[in-house]
Tab-separated table of C-alpha atoms in Angstrom:
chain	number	residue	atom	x	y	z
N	1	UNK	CA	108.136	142.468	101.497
N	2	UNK	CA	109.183	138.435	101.635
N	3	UNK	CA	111.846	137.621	103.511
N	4	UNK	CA	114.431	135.891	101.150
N	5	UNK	CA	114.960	133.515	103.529
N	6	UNK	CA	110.902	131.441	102.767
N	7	UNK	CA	112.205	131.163	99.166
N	8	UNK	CA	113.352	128.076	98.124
N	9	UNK	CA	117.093	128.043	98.549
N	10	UNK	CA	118.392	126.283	95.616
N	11	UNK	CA	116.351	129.028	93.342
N	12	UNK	CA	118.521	131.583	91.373
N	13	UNK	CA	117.216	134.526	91.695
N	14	UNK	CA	118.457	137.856	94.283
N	15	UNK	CA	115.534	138.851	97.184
N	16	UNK	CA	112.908	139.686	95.298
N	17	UNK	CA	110.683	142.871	95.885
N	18	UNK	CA	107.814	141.478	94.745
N	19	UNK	CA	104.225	142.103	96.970
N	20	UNK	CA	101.090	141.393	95.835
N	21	UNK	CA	98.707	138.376	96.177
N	22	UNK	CA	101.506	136.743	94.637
N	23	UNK	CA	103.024	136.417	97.855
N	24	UNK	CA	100.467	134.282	99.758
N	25	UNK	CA	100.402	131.915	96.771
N	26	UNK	CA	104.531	131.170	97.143
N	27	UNK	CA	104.092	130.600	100.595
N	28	UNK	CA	101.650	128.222	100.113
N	29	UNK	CA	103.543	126.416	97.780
N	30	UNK	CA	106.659	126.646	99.931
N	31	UNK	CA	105.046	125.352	103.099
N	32	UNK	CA	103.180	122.700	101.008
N	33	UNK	CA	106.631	121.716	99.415
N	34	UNK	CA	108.227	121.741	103.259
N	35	UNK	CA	104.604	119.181	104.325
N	36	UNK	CA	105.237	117.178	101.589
N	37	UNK	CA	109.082	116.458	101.368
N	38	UNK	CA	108.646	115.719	105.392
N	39	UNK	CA	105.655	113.278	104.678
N	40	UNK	CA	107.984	111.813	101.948
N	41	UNK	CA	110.666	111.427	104.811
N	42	UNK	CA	108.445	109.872	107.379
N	43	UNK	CA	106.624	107.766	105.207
N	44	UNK	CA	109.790	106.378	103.416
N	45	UNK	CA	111.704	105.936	106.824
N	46	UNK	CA	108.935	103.568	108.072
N	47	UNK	CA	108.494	101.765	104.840
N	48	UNK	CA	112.455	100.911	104.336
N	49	UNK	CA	112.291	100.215	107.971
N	50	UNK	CA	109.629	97.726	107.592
N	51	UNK	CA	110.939	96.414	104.373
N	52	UNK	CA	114.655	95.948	104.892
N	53	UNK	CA	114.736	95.031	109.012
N	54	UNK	CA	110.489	93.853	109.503
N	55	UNK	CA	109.687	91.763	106.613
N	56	UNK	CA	111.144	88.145	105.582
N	57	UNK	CA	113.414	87.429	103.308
N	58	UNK	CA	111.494	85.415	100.203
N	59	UNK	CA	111.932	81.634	99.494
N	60	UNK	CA	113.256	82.053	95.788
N	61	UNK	CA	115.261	84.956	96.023
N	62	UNK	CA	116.383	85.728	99.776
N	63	UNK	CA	116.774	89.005	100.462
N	64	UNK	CA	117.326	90.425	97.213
N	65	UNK	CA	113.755	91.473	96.438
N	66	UNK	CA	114.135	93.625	98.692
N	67	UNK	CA	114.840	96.311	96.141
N	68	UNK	CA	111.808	96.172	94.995
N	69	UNK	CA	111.053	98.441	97.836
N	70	UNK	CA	112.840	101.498	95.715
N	71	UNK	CA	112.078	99.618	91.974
N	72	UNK	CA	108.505	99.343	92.309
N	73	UNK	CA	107.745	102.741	93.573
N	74	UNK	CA	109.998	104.401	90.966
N	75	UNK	CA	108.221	102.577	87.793
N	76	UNK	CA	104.790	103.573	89.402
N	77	UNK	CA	105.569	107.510	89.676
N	78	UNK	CA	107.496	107.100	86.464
N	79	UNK	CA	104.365	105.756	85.075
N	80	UNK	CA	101.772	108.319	86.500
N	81	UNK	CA	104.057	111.350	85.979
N	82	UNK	CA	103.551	111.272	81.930
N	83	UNK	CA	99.820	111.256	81.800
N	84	UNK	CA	99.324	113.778	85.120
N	85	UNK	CA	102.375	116.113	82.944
N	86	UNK	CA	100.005	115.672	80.202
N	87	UNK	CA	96.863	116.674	81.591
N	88	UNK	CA	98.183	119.571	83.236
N	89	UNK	CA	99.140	120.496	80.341
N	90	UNK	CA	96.849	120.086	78.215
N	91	UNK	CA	94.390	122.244	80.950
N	92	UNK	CA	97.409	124.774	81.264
N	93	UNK	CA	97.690	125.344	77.504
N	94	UNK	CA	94.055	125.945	77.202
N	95	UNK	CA	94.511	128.582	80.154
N	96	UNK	CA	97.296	130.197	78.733
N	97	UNK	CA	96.464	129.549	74.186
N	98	UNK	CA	99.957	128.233	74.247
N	99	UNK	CA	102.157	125.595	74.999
N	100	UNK	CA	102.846	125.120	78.764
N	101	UNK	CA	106.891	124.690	78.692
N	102	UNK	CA	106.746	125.631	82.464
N	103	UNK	CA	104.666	122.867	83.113
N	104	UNK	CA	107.173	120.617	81.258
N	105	UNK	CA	110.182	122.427	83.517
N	106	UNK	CA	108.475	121.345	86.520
N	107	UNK	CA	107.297	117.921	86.476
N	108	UNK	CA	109.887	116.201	83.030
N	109	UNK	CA	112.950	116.452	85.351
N	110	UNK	CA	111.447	114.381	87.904
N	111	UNK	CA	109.522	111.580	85.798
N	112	UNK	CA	112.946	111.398	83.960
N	113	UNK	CA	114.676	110.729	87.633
N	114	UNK	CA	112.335	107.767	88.327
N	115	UNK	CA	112.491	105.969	85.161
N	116	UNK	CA	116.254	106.059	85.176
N	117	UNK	CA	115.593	104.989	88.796
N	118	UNK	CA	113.244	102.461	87.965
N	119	UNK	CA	116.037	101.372	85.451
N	120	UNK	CA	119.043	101.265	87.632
N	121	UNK	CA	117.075	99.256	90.330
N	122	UNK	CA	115.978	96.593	88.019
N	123	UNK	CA	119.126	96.418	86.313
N	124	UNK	CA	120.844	95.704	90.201
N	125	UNK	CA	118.284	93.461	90.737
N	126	UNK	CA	118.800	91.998	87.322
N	127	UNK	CA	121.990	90.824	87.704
N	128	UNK	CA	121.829	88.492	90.013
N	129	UNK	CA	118.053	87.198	89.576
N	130	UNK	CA	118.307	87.004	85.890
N	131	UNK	CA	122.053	86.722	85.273
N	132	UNK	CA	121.863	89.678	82.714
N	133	UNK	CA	121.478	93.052	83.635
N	134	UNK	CA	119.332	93.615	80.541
N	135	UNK	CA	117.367	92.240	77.869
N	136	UNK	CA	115.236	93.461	74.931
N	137	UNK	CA	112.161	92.332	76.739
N	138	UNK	CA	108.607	94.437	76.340
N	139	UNK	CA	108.302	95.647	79.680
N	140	UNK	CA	112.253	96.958	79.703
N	141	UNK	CA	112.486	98.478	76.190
N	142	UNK	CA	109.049	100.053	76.260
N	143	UNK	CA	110.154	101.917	79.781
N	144	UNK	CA	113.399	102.645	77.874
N	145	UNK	CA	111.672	104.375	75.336
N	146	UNK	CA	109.767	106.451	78.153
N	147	UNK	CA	113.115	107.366	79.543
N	148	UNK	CA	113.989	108.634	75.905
N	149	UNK	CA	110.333	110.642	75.751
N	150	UNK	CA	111.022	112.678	79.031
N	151	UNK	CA	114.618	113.498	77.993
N	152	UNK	CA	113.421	114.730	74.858
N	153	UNK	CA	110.941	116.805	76.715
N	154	UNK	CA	113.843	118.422	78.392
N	155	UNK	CA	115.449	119.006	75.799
N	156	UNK	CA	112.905	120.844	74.276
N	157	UNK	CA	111.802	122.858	76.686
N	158	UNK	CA	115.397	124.308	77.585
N	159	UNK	CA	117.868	123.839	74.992
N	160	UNK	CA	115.411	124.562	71.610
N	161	UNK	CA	114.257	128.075	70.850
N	162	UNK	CA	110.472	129.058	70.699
N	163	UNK	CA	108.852	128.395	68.172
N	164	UNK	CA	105.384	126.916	66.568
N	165	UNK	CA	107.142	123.428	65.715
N	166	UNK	CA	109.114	123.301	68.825
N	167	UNK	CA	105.790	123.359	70.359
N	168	UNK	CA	104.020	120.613	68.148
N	169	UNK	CA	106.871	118.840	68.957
N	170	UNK	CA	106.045	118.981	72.561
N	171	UNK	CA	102.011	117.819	71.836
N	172	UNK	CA	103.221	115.136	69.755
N	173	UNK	CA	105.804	113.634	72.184
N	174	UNK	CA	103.037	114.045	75.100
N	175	UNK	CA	100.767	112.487	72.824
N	176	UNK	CA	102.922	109.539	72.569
N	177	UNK	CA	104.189	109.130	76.003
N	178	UNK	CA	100.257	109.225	77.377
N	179	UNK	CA	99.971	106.783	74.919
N	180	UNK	CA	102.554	104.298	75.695
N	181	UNK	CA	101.965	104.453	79.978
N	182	UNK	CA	99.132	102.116	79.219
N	183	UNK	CA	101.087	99.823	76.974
N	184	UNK	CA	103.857	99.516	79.861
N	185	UNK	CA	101.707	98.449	82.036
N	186	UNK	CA	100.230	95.464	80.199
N	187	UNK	CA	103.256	94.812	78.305
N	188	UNK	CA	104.271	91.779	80.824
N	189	UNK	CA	100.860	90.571	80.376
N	190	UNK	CA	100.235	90.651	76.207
N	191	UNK	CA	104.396	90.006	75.316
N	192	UNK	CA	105.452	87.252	77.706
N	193	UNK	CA	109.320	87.916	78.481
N	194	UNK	CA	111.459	88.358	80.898
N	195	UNK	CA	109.929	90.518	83.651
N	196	UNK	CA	107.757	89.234	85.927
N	197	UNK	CA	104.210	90.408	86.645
N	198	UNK	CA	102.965	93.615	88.775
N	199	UNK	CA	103.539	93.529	91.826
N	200	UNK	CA	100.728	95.743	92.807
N	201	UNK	CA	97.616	96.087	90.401
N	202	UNK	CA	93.634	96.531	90.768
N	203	UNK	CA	93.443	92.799	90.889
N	204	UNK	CA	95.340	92.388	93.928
N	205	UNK	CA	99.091	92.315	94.457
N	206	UNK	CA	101.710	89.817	93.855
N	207	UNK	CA	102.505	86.852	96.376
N	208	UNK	CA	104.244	88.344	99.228
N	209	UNK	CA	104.582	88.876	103.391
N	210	UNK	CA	101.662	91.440	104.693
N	211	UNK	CA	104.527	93.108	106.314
N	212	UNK	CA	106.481	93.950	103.293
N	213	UNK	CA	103.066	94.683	101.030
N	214	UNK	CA	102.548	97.605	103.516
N	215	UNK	CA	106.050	98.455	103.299
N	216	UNK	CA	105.735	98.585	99.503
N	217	UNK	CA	102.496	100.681	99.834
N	218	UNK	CA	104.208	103.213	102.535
N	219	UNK	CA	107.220	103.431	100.039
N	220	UNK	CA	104.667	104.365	97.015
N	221	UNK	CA	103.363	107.397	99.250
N	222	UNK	CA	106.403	108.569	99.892
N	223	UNK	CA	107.763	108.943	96.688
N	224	UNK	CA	104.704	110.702	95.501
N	225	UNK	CA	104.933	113.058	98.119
N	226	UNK	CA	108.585	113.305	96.947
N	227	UNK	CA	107.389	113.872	93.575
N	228	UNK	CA	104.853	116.825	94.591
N	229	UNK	CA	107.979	118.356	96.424
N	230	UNK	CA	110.226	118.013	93.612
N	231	UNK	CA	107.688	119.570	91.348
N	232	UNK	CA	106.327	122.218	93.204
N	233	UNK	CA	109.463	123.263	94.732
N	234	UNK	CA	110.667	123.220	90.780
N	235	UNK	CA	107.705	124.886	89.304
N	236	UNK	CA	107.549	127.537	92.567
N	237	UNK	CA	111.173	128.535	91.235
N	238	UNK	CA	110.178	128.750	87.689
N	239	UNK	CA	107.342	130.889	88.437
N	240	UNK	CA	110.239	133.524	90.660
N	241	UNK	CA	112.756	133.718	87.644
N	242	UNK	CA	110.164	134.062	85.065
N	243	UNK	CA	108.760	137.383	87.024
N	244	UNK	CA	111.921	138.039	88.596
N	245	UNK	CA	114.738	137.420	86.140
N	246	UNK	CA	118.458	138.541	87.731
N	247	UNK	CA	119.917	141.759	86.313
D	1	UNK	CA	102.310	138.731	53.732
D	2	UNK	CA	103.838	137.369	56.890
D	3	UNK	CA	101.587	137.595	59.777
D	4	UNK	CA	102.706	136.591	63.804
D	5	UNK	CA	100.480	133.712	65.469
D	6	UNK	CA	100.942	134.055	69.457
D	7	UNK	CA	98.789	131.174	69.671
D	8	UNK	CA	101.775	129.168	68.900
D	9	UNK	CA	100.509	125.631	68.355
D	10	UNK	CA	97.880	125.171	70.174
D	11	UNK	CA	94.846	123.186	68.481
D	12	UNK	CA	92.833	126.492	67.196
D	13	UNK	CA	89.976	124.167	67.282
D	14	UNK	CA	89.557	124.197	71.138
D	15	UNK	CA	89.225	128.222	70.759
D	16	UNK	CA	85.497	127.575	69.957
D	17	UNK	CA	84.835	125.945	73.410
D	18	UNK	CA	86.266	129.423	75.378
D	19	UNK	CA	83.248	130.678	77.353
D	20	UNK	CA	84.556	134.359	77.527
D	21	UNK	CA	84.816	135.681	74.133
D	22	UNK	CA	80.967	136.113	74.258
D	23	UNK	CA	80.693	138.256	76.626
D	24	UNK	CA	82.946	140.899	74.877
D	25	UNK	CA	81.054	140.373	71.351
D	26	UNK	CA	77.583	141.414	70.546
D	27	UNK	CA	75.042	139.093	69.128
D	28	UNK	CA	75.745	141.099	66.003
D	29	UNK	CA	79.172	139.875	65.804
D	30	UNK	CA	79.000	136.583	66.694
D	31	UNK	CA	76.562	135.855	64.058
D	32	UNK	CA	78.717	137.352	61.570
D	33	UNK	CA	81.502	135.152	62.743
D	34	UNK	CA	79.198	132.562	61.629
D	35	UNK	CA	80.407	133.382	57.744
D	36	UNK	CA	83.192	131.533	56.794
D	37	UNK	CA	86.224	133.615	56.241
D	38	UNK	CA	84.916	136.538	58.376
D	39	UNK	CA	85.907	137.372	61.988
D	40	UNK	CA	84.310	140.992	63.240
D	41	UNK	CA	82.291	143.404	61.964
D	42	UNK	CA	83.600	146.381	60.729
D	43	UNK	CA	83.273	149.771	62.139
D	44	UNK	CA	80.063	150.202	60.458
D	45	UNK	CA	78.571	146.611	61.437
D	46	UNK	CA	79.254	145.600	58.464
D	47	UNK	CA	79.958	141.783	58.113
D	48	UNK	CA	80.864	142.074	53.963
D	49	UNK	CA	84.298	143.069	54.342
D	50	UNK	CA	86.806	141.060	52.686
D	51	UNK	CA	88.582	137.659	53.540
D	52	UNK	CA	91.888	139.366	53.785
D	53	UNK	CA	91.153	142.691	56.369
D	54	UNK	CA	89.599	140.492	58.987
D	55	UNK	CA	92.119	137.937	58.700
D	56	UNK	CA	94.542	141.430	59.802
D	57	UNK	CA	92.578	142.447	61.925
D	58	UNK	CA	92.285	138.924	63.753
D	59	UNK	CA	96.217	138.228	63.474
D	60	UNK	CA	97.829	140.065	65.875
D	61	UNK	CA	95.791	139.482	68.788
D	62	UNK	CA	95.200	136.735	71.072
D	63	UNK	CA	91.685	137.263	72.223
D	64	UNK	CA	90.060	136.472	68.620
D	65	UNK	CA	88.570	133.438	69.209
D	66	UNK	CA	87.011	132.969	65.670
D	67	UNK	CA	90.482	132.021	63.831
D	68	UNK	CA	89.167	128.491	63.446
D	69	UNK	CA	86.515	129.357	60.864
D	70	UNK	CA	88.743	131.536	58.957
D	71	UNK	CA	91.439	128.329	59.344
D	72	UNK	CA	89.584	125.158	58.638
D	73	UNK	CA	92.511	123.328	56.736
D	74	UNK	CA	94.776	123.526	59.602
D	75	UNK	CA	92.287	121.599	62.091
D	76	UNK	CA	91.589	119.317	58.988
D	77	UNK	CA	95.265	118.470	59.054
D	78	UNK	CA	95.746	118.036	62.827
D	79	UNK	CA	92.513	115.611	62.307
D	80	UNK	CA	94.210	114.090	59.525
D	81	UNK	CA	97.324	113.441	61.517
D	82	UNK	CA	95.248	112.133	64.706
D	83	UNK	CA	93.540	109.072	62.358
D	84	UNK	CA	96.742	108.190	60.516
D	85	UNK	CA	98.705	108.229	63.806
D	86	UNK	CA	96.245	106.374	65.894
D	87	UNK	CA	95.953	104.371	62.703
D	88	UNK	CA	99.621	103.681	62.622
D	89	UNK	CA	99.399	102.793	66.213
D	90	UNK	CA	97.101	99.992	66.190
D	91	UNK	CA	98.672	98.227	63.184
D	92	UNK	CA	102.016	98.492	65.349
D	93	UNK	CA	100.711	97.247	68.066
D	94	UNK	CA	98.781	94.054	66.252
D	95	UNK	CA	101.907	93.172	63.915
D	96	UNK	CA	104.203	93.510	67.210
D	97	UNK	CA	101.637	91.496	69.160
D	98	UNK	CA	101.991	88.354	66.697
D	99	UNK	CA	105.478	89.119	65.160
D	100	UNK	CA	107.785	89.892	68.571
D	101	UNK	CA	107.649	87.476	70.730
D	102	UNK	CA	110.894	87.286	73.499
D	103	UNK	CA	110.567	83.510	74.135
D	104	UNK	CA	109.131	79.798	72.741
D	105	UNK	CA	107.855	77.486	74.667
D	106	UNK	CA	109.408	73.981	73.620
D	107	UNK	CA	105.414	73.228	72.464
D	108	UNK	CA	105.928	76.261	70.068
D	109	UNK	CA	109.373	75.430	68.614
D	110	UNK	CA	108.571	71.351	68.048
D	111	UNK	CA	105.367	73.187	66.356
D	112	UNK	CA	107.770	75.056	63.772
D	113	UNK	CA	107.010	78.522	65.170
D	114	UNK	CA	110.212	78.789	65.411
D	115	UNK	CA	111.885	77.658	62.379
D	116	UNK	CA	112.111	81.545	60.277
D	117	UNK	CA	114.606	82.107	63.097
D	118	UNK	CA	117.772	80.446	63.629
D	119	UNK	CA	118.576	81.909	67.129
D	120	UNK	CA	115.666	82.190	69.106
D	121	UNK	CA	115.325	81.993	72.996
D	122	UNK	CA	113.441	78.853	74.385
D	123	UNK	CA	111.539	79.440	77.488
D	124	UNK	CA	110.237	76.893	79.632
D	125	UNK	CA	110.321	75.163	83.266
D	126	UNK	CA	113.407	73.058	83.971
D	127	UNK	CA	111.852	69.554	84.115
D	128	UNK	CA	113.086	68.040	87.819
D	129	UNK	CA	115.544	65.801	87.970
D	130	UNK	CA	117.148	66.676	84.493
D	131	UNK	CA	119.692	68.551	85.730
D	132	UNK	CA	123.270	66.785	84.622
D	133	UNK	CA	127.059	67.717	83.867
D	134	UNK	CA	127.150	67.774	80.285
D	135	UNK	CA	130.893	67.315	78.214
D	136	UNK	CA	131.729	70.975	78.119
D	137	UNK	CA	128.922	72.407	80.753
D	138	UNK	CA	125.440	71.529	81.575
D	139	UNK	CA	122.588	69.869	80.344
D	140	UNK	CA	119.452	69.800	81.323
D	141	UNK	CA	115.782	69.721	79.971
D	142	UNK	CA	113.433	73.026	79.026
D	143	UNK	CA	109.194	71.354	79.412
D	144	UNK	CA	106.282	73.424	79.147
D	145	UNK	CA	103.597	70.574	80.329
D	146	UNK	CA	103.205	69.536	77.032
D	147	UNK	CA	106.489	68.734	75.067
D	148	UNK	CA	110.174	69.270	76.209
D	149	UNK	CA	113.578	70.200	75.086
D	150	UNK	CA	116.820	68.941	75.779
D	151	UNK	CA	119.199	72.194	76.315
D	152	UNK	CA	123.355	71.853	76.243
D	153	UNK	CA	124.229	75.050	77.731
D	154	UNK	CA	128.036	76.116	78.462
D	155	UNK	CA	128.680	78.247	80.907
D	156	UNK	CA	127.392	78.977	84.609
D	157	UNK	CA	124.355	78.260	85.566
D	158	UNK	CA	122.436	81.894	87.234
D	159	UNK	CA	121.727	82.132	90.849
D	160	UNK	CA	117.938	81.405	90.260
D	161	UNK	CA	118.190	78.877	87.746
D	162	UNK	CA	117.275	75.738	89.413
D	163	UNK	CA	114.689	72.505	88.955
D	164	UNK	CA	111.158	73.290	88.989
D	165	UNK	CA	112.111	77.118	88.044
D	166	UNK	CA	111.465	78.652	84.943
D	167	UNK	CA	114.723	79.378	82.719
D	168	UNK	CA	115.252	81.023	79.204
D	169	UNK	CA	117.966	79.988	77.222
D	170	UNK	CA	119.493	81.641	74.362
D	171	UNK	CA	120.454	79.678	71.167
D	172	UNK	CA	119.507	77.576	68.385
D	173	UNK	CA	118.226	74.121	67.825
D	174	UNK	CA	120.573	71.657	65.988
D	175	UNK	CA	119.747	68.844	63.609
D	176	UNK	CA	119.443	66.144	66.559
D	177	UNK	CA	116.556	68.489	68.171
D	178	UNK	CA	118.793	69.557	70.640
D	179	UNK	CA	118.974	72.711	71.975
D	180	UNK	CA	122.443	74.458	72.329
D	181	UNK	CA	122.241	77.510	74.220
D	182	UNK	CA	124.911	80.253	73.995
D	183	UNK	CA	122.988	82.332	77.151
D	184	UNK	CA	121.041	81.631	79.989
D	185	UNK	CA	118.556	83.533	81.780
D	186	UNK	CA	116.747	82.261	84.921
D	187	UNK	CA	112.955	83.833	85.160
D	188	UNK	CA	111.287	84.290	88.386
D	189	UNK	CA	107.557	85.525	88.922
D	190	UNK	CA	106.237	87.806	91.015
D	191	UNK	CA	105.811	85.290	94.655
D	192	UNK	CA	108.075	86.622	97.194
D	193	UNK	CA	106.498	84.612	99.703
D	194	UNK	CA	109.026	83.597	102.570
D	195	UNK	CA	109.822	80.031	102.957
D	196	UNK	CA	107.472	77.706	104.577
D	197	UNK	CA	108.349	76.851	108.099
């Protein structure tokens, strides 16, 4: 018997009597999900710590760029949720010969969070940088347009019924988010607009103190481990209801 | 004749790559699947039956892997749909590569590049020194290096916007070749260095 109490406690489900090698896998996942989310923690307390008290402020902007502490590592998880979602699905749905909607319950909410993170942040940072908090740009419509993708994701996978188009629905919009990741990412370099360059790329990183680069790079980890939390915590109580639906 | 599909959606194609199905079907069978329109042999190991039993037989389960060879049209279609949308992708992408651009430089617009347009944005560093009270705001002028713009912009200026920086500004061009902007944008790149000591 599992004690109700290793369960996720946000899941809605009653104490399950479930036994079964079933049982070592949730506890995996739970203890994985309680590693990660305190990596996420530690990571993101040194980062900000670096970042906000450690690191200069910059010649052109003072010590506004420091949001790009929470911008930057919101656009990069928003970036490599799609195509991971993707591929996980597309090896899921070959597991299962259908479409993977659990997958999409477990990891859509969370790429939807960063973009509209990644969003919000640039749109603060906007206003006083630019003067506008928006503009039809490349960069900021395509990742508007990746918001809309995820969104529609969720609201296929909970508020349509099951069916064979619902489901080509779902390829199709996977299809075109995978697609468009790779567009985002060289959009400030092949439609010259508003937003400036990457920060952090293969190449090398944008001008900036050592200090805050690691503090960038500490803040990147921690949001992926806040990602894997988010998603496994999210898939783990999926996978409960879905075996153990209330009465 | 309405038959149920569990294998909702999924590309029937990629049923041909499964490993397991041949290790529940004899040699017999799998070389029958080989005819078009036929999925397992009948009871007698017979592979003549007709198009329409083995398509029953096959329907309501999800381990028949041989579905694709009795369903060519629909992986014709999803192949179909594959080239025209890639297809429809890449002539996107060119046309928006030439056609959508966000700003001219002030090389571009005394080129004509921008004359279709009658608001356009005009991008470009603010040249040093150029920076004056106009009658009802600023003035100032827009270079790229090679040609500059005189801008009358009304309104205030943005935090960043200063001489030496990059600015966009928002407008149209009037008959004396200057540029009257109705918005102002200032553009910074990605050096957060801190100042020099």
């Amino acid at each position: 018997m599992l004690p109700a109490s290793s369960l996720p406690f946000f899941c809605a489900t009653h104490s399950p009597p479930f036994a079964g090698s079933n049982v070592r896998m949730m506890l995996t996942m739970t203890t994985l999900a309680k590693g990660f989310l305190l990596t996420a923690l530690l990571l993101g307390v040194v980062g900000l710590y670096l970042g906000l008290w450690r690191a200069p402020a910059s010649a052109q902007q003072g010590g506004l760029y420091r949001i790009l502490l929470v911008h930057v590592p919101a656009s990069w998880m928003s970036l490599f949720l799609y195509p991971a979602l993707t591929a996980w699905a597309f090896f899921t749905g070959m597991r299962l010969r259908s479409f993977p909607w659990r997958t999409i319950q477990a990891v859509a909410p969370t790429g939807a969070l960063m973009t509209l993170l990644s969003l919000a942040t640039g749109m603060l940072w906007g206003i006083p940088a630019w003067g506008s908090a928006w503009a039809w740009d490349a960069r900021l419509t395509s990742v508007l347009i990746l918001l809309l993708l995820y969104t529609s994701l969720m609201v296929l996978a909970w508020l349509v019924d099951s069916s064979p188009s619902r489901d080509g629905a779902g390829w199709i919009l996977l299809l075109l988010g995978t697609i468009l990741v790779p567009v985002i990412y060289f959009s400030v370099l092949w439609w010259p607009g508003l937003h400036q360059g990457a920060s952090l790329s293969w190449g090398g990183s944008a001008l900036m103190h050592p200090c805050m680069l690691n503090a960038l790079l500490l803040m990147c980890l921690s949001f992926f481990a806040y990602s894997l939390t988010a998603i496994l915590l999210r898939w783990q109580c999926l996978a409960t209801e879905a075996d153990f639906p209330k009465s | 004749m309405a038959m149920s599909r569990h294998r909702s959606g999924f590309p029937e194609v990629l049923n041909r790559v499964s490993l397991h199905a041949l290790d529940s079907i004899s040699i017999h069978g799998w070389t029958c699947s080989l005819c078009l329109g036929h999925t397992e042999p009948d009871a007698n190991g017979d592979c003549s039956g007709s198009r329409n039993a083995a398509l029953e037989a096959a329907a309501p389960t999800v381990q028949n892997q041989k579905e694709f060879t009795a369903q060519p049209m629909k992986y014709l279609k999803l192949a179909a749909i594959l080239f025209l949308g890639g297809g429809i992708f890449f002539l996107t992408a060119s046309t928006l590569r030439q056609a959508t651009t966000f700003y001219y430089s002030p090389g571009e617009v005394l080129d004509g590049k921008a004359a279709s347009k009658a608001n356009f944005r005009l991008g470009g560093r603010v040249r040093d020194g150029s920076l004056r009270r106009a009658e009802a705001g600023w003035q100032f002028i827009l270079t790229d290096d090679q040609a500059e713009i005189t801008v009358n912009y009304t309104g205030e200026l943005p935090d960043l916007f200063g001489q030496g920086r990059v600015a966009i500004a928002n407008g149209s061009l009037n008959d004396e070749g200057i540029f009257l902007a109705t918005e102002l944008l200032a553009r910074h790149d990605e050096n957060y260095l801190p100042p020099e000591r």
